[in-house]
Tab-separated table of C-alpha atoms in Angstrom:
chain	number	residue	atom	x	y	z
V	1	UNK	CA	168.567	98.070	105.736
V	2	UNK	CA	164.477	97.358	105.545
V	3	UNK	CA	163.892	100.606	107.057
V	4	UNK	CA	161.108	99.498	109.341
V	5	UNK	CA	159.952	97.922	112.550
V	6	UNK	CA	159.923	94.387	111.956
V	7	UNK	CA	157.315	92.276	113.088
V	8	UNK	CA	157.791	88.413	114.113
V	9	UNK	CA	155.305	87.274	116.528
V	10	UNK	CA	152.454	85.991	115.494
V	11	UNK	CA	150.014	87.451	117.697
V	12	UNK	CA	151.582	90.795	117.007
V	13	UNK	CA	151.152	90.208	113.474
V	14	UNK	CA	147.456	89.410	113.592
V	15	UNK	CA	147.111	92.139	115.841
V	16	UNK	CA	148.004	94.596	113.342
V	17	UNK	CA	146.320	92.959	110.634
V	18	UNK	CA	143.231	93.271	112.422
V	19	UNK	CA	143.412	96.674	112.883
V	20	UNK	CA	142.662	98.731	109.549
V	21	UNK	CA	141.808	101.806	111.434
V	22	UNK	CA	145.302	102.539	113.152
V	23	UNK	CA	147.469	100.537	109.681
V	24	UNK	CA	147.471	101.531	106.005
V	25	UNK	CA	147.879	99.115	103.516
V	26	UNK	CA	148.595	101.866	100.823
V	27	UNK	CA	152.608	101.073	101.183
V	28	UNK	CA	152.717	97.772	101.603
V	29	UNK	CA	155.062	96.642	98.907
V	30	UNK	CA	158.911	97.118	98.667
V	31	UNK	CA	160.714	100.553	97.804
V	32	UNK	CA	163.616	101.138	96.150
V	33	UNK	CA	166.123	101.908	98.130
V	34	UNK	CA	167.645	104.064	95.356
V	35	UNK	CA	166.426	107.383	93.642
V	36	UNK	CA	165.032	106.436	90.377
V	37	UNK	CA	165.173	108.603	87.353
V	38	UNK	CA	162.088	110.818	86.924
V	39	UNK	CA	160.945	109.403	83.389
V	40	UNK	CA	161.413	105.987	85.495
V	41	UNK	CA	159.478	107.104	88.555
V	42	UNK	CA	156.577	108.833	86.166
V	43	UNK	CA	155.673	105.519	84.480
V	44	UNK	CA	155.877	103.614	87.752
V	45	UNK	CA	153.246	105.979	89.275
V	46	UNK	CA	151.237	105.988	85.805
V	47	UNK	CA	151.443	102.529	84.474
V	48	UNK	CA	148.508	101.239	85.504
V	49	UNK	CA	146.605	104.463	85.166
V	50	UNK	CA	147.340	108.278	87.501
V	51	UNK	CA	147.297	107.559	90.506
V	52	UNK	CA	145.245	103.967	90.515
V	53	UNK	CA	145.948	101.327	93.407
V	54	UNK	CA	145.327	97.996	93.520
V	55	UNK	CA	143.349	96.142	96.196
V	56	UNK	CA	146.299	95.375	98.621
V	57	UNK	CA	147.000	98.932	98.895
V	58	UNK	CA	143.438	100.398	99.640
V	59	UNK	CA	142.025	100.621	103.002
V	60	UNK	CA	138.150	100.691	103.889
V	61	UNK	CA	135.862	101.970	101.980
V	62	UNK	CA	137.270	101.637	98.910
V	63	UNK	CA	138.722	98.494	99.940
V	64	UNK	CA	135.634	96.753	101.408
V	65	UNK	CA	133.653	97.891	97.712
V	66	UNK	CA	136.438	96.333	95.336
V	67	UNK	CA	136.869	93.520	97.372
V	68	UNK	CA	133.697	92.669	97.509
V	69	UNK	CA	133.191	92.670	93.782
V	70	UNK	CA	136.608	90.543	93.797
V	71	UNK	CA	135.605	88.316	96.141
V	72	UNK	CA	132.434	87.046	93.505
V	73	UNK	CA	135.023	85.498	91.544
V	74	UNK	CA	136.724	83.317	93.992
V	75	UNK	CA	133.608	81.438	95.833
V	76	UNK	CA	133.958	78.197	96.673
V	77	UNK	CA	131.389	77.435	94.466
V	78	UNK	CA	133.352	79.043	91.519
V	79	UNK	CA	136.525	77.336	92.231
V	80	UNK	CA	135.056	74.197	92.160
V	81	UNK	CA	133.559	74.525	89.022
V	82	UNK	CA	136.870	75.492	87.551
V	83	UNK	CA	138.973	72.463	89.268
V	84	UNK	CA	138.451	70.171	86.189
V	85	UNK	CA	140.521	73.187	83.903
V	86	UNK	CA	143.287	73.157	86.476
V	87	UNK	CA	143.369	69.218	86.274
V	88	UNK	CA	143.422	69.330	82.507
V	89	UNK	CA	146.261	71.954	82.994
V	90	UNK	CA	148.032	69.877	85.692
V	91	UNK	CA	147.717	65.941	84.085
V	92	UNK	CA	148.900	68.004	80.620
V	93	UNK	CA	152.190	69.641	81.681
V	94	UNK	CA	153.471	66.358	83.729
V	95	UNK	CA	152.543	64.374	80.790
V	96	UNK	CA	154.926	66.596	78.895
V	97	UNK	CA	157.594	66.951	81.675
V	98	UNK	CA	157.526	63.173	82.498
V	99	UNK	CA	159.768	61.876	79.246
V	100	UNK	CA	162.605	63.518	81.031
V	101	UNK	CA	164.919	61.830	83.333
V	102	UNK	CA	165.786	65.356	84.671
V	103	UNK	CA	164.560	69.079	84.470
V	104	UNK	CA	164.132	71.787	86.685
V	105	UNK	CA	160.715	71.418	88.099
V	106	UNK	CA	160.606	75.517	88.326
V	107	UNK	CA	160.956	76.140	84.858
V	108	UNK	CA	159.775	73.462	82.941
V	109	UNK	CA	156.729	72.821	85.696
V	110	UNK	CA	155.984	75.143	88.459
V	111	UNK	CA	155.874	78.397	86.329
V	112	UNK	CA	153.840	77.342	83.368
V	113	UNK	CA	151.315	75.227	85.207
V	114	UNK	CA	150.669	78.139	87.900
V	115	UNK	CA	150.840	81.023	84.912
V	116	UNK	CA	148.492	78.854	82.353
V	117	UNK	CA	146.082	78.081	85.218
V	118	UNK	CA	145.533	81.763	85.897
V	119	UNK	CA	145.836	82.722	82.490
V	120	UNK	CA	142.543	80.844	81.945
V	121	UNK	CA	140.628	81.566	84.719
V	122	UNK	CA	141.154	85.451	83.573
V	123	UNK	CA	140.714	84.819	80.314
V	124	UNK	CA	144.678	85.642	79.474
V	125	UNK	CA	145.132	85.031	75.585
V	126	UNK	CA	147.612	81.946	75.118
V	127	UNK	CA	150.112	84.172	73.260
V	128	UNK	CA	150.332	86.585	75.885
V	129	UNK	CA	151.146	84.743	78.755
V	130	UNK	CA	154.639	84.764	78.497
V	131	UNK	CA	154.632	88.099	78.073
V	132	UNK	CA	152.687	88.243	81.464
V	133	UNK	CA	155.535	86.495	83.191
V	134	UNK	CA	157.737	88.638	81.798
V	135	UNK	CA	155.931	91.890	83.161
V	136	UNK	CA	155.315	90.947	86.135
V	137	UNK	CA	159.581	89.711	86.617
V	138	UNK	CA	160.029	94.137	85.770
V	139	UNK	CA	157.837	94.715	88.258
V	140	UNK	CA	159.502	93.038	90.561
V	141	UNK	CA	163.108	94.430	89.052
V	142	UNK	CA	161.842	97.852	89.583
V	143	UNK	CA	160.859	97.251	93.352
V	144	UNK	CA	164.611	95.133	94.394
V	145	UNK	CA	166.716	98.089	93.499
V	146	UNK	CA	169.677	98.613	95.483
V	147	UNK	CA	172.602	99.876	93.363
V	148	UNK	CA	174.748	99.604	91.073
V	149	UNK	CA	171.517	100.845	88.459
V	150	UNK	CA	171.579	99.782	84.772
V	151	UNK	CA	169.417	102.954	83.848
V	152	UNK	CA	168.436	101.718	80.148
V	153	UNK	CA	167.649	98.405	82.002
V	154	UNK	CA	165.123	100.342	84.636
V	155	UNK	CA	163.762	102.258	81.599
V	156	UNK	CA	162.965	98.834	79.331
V	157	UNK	CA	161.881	97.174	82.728
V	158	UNK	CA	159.393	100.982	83.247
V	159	UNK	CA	158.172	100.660	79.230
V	160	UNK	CA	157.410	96.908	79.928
V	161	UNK	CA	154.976	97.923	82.896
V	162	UNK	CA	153.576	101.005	80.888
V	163	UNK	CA	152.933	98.182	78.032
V	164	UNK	CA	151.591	96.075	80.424
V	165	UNK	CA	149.147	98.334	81.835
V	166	UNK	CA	148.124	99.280	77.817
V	167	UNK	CA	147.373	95.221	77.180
V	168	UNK	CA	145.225	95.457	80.536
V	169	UNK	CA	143.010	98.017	79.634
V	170	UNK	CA	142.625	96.149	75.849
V	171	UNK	CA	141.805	93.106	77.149
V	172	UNK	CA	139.070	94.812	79.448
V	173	UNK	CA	137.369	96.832	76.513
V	174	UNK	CA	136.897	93.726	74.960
V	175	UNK	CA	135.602	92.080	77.561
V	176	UNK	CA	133.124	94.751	77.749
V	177	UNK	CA	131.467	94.414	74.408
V	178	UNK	CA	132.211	90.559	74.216
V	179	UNK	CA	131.640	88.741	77.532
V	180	UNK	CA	133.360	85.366	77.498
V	181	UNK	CA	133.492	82.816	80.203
V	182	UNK	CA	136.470	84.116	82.484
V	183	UNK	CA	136.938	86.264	85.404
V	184	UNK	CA	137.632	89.344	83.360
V	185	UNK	CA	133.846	89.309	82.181
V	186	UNK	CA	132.613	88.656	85.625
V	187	UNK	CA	133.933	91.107	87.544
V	188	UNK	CA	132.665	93.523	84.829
V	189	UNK	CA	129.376	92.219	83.994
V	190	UNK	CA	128.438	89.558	87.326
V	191	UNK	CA	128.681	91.684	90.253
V	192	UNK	CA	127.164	90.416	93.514
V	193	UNK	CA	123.422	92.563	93.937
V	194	UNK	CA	124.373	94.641	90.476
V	195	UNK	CA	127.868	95.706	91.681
V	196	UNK	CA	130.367	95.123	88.714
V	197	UNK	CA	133.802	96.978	88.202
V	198	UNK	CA	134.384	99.767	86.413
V	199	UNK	CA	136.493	99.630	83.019
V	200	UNK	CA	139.559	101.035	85.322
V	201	UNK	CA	139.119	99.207	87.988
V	202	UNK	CA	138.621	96.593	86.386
V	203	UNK	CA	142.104	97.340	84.295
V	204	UNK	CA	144.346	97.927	87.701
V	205	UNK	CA	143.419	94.840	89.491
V	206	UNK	CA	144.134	92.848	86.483
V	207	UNK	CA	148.093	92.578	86.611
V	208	UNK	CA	148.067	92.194	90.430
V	209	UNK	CA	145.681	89.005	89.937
V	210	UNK	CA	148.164	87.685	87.309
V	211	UNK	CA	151.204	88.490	89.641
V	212	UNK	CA	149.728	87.056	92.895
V	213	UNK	CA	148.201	84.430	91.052
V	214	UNK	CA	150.732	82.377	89.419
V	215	UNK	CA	154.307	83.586	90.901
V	216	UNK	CA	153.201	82.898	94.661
V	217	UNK	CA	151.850	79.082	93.439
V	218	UNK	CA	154.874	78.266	91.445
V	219	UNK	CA	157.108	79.735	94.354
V	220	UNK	CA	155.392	77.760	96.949
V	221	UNK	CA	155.219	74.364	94.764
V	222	UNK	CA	158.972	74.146	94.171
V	223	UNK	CA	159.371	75.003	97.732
V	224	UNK	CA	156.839	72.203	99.163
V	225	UNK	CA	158.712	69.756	97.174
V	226	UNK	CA	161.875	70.409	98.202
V	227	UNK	CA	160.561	70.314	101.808
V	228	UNK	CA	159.201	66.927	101.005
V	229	UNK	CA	162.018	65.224	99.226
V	230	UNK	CA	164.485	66.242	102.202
V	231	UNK	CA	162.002	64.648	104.669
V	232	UNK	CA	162.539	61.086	106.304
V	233	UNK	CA	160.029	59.822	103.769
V	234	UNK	CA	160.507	61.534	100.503
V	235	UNK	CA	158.322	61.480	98.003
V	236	UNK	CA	157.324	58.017	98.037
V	237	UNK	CA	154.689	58.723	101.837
V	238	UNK	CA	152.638	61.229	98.886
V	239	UNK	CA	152.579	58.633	96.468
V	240	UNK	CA	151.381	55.868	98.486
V	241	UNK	CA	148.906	58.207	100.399
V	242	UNK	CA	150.733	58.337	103.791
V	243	UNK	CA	150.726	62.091	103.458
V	244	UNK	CA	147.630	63.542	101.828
V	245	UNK	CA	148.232	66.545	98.946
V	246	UNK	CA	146.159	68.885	101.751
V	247	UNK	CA	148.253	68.158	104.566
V	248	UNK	CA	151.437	68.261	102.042
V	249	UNK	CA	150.509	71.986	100.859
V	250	UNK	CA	149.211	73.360	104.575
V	251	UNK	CA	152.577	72.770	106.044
V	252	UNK	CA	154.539	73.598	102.949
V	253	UNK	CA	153.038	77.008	103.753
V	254	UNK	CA	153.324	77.233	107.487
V	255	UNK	CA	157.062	75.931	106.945
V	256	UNK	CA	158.418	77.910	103.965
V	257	UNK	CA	156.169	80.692	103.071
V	258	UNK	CA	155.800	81.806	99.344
V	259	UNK	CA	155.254	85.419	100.827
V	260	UNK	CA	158.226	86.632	103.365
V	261	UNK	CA	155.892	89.368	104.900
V	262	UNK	CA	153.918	92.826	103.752
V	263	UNK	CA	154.532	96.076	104.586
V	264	UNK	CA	152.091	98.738	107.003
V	265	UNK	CA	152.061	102.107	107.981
V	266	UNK	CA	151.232	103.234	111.782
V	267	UNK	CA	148.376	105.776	111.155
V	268	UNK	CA	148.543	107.514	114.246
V	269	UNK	CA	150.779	106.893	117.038
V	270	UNK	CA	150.697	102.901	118.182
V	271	UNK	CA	151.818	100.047	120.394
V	272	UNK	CA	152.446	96.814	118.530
V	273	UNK	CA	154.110	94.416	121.157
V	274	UNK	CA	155.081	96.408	124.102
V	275	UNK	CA	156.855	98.972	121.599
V	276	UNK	CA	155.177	102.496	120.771
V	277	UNK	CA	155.983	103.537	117.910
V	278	UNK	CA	155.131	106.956	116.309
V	279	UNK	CA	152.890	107.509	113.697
V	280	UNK	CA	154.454	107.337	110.176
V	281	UNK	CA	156.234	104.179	111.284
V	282	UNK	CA	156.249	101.487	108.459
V	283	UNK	CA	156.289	97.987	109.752
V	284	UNK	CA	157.512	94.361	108.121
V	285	UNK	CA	155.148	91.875	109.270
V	286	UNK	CA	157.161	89.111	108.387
V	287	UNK	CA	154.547	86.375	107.852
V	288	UNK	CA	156.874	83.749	106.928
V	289	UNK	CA	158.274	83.691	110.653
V	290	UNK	CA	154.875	83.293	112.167
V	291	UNK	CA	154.921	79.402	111.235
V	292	UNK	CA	157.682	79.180	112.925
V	293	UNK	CA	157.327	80.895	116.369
V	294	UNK	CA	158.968	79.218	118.922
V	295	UNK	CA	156.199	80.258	121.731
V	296	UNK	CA	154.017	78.030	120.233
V	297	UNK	CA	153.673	74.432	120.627
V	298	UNK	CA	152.050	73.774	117.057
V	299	UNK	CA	154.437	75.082	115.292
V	300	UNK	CA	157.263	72.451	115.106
V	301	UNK	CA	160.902	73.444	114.310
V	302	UNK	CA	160.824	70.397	111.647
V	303	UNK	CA	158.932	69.789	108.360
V	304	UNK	CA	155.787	67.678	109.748
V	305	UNK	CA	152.930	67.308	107.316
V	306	UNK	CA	149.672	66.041	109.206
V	307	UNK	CA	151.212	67.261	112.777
V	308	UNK	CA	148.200	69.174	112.984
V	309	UNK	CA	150.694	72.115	113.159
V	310	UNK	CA	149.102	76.132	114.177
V	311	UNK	CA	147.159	77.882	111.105
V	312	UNK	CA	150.165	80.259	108.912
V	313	UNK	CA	149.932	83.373	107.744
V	314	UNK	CA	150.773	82.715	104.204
V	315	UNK	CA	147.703	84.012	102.746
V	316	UNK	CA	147.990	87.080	105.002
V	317	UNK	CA	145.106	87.936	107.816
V	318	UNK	CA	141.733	90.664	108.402
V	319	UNK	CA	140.737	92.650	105.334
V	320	UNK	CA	143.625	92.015	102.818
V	321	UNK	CA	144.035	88.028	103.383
V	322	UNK	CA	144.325	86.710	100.041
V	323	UNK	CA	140.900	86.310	97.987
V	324	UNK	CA	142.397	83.534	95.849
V	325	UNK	CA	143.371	81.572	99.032
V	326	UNK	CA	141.041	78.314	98.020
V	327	UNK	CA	141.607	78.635	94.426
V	328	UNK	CA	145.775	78.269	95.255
V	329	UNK	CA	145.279	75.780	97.702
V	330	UNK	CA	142.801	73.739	95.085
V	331	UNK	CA	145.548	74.529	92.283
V	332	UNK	CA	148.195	73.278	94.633
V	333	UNK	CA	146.867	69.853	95.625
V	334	UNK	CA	146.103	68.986	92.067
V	335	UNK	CA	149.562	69.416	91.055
V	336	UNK	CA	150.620	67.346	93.477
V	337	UNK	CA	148.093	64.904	93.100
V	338	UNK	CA	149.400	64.677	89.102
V	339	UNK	CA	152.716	64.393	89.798
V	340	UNK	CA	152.119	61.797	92.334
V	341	UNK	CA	149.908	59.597	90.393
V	342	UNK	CA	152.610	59.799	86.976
V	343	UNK	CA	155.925	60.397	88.462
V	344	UNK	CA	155.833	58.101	91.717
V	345	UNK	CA	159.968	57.830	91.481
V	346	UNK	CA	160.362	61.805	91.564
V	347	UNK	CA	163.278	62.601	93.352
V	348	UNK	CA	165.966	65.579	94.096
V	349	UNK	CA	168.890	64.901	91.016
V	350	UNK	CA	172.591	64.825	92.272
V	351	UNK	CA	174.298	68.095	92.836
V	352	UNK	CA	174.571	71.286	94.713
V	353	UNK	CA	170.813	72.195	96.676
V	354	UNK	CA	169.270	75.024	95.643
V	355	UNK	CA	169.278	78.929	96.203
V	356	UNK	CA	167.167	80.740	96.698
V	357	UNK	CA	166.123	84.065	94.629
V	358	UNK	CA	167.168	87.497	95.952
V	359	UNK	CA	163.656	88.714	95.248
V	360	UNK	CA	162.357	90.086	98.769
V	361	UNK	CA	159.281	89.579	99.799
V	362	UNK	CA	158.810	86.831	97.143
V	363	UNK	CA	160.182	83.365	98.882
V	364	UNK	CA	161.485	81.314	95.360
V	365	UNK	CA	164.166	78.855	94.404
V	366	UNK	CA	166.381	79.752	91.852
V	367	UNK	CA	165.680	76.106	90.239
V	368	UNK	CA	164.912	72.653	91.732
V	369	UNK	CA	166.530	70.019	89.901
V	370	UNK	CA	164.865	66.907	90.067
V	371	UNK	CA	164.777	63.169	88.722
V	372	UNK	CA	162.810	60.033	87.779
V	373	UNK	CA	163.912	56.524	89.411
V	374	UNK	CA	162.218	54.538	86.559
């Protein structure tokens, strides 16, 4: 059904990871595992320009160039500076949430705070941002399809990513001739030694960062939550500090991954495990199963925040592991820390637990239903 080699050891998994020369990165997301219509196919291929890739799918050199660029924006240093807008973000949406008794902390929280906090850091016009989610929810249409096809729905779901693309490429040309104080600007006029983007590189990376950067925090916030209200000490060991928002988010990763696992492509003929595998072969390095691999003694079958449980490979590994991985884990803990310090009583409501998504590789409830013990 995934036609490919799946990959569930860990060591296998940073093995290959490791090793750009003999794996390409350039089909690492989902296909459809149904023939698309040709006008459909054309604006997938086109959307964000002919031919262009983003930064998960290019291997060294062009790779190692971009990313360094990319990589400019996401400095400790940066992220730091930027922590008091993601508080602002954070203390303002549970202030609004908090008159509630109960909501669903993925829509009314989770989404919003994770899409407004990278909306800023980009410089993403308010107005637009729901559009943004939008896009980015086609995207993802486009890659799950398995049958039963609703072609007029593929082709709005295609003309949303060609429009996307468009508002991309707008928002960089003015960017160009009016620097403001976002990431946008930056990466096209703050390059590390001189080295900036180009307008089109600039353009393609843009909807990836937007994607990546607020669907995988709201995915893994709703799950780290539900983790921690199931556990022997619920919510009340983050309120009163037993658990610490760090400890809370690094095992909320290791335990339920916001990323399943990435796709790579055997370059030549390989051995991953004690398999050989011919070249061609695509392989599903299922990163989500590495926090749990039962070889390993630090990785503990249960939920255990503070176990001092083995590094995850949620933010990936080598090359391609995820630039933004200390601005989501900074955007993470301060959520937590909000919601700990206003809504001490938060708890799961009554009812059915939740689904989750079918939405491979993306790991995301459905909803997550919770209440207030006033």
């Amino acid at each position: 059904m995934l036609d490919a080699w799946c990959v569930t050891r860990r060591q296998d998994m940073v093995a290959v990871l490791r090793d750009d020369q003999n794996f390409s990165a350039r089909d690492h997301n989902p296909r459809s595992a149904v023939s698309l219509p040709e006008d459909v196919s054309r604006m997938l291929r086109t959307w964000r320009g002919a031919d262009a890739l983003a930064v998960g799918s290019l291997d060294p050199p062009e790779h190692t160039r971009i990313r360094e660029v990319l990589n400019v924006g996401f400095t400790p240093a940066r992220v730091r500076a930027f922590e008091p807008t993601i508080r602002a973000v954070a203390n303002g949406l549970v202030e609004r949430v908090a008159v509630a008794e109960e909501f669903d902390f993925i829509t009314e929280f989770a989404v919003p705070y994770s899409l407004e906090v990278i909306g800023r850091r980009l410089g993403i016009p308010d107005e637009y941002l729901d559009r943004c989610r939008t896009w980015s929810e086609q995207r993802i249409e486009l890659m799950m399809v398995r049958g039963n096809t609703d072609l007029d729905g593929l082709r709005e779901y295609a003309r949303g990513l060609m429009d996307f693309g468009a508002f991309c490429r707008a928002l960089v040309q003015e960017r160009l001739a009016s620097p403001q104080d976002d990431l946008i600007s930056e990466l096209l006029h703050e390059g590390k030694a001189g080295r900036t983007l180009t307008a089109d590189e600039a353009s393609v990376m843009i909807p990836t960062l937007i994607f990546a950067g607020h669907m995988t925090c709201a995915e893994a916030l709703g799950t780290i939550l539900f983790q921690q209200f199931q556990a022997p000490g619920g919510w009340a060991e983050v309120v009163d500090g037993t658990i610490s928002a760090r400890d809370l988010v690094e095992e909320g990763l290791r335990f339920d991954s916001p990323l399943a696992g990435m796709y790579r492509t055997a370059v030549d003929d390989v051995v991953v495990g004690d398999v050989s595998l011919p070249a061609g072969s695509r392989l599903l390095l299922l990163y989500g199963v590495a926090g749990r691999d039962s070889q390993s003694s630090m990785c503990p079958a249960a939920f255990s925040p503070g176990s001092g449980s083995a590094s995850h490979l949620a933010f990936g590994h080598g090359i391609h592991f995820c630039l933004g991985a200390g601005f989501a884990r900074s955007e993470l803990e301060i959520a937590i820390q909000a919601l700990a310090t206003r809504m001490p009583g938060l708890t799961l409501a009554p009812g059915p637990l939740p689904s989750h998504r079918p939405v491979f590789p993306l790991r995301a409830l459905t909803e997550l239903r919770v209440r207030q013990r006033r």
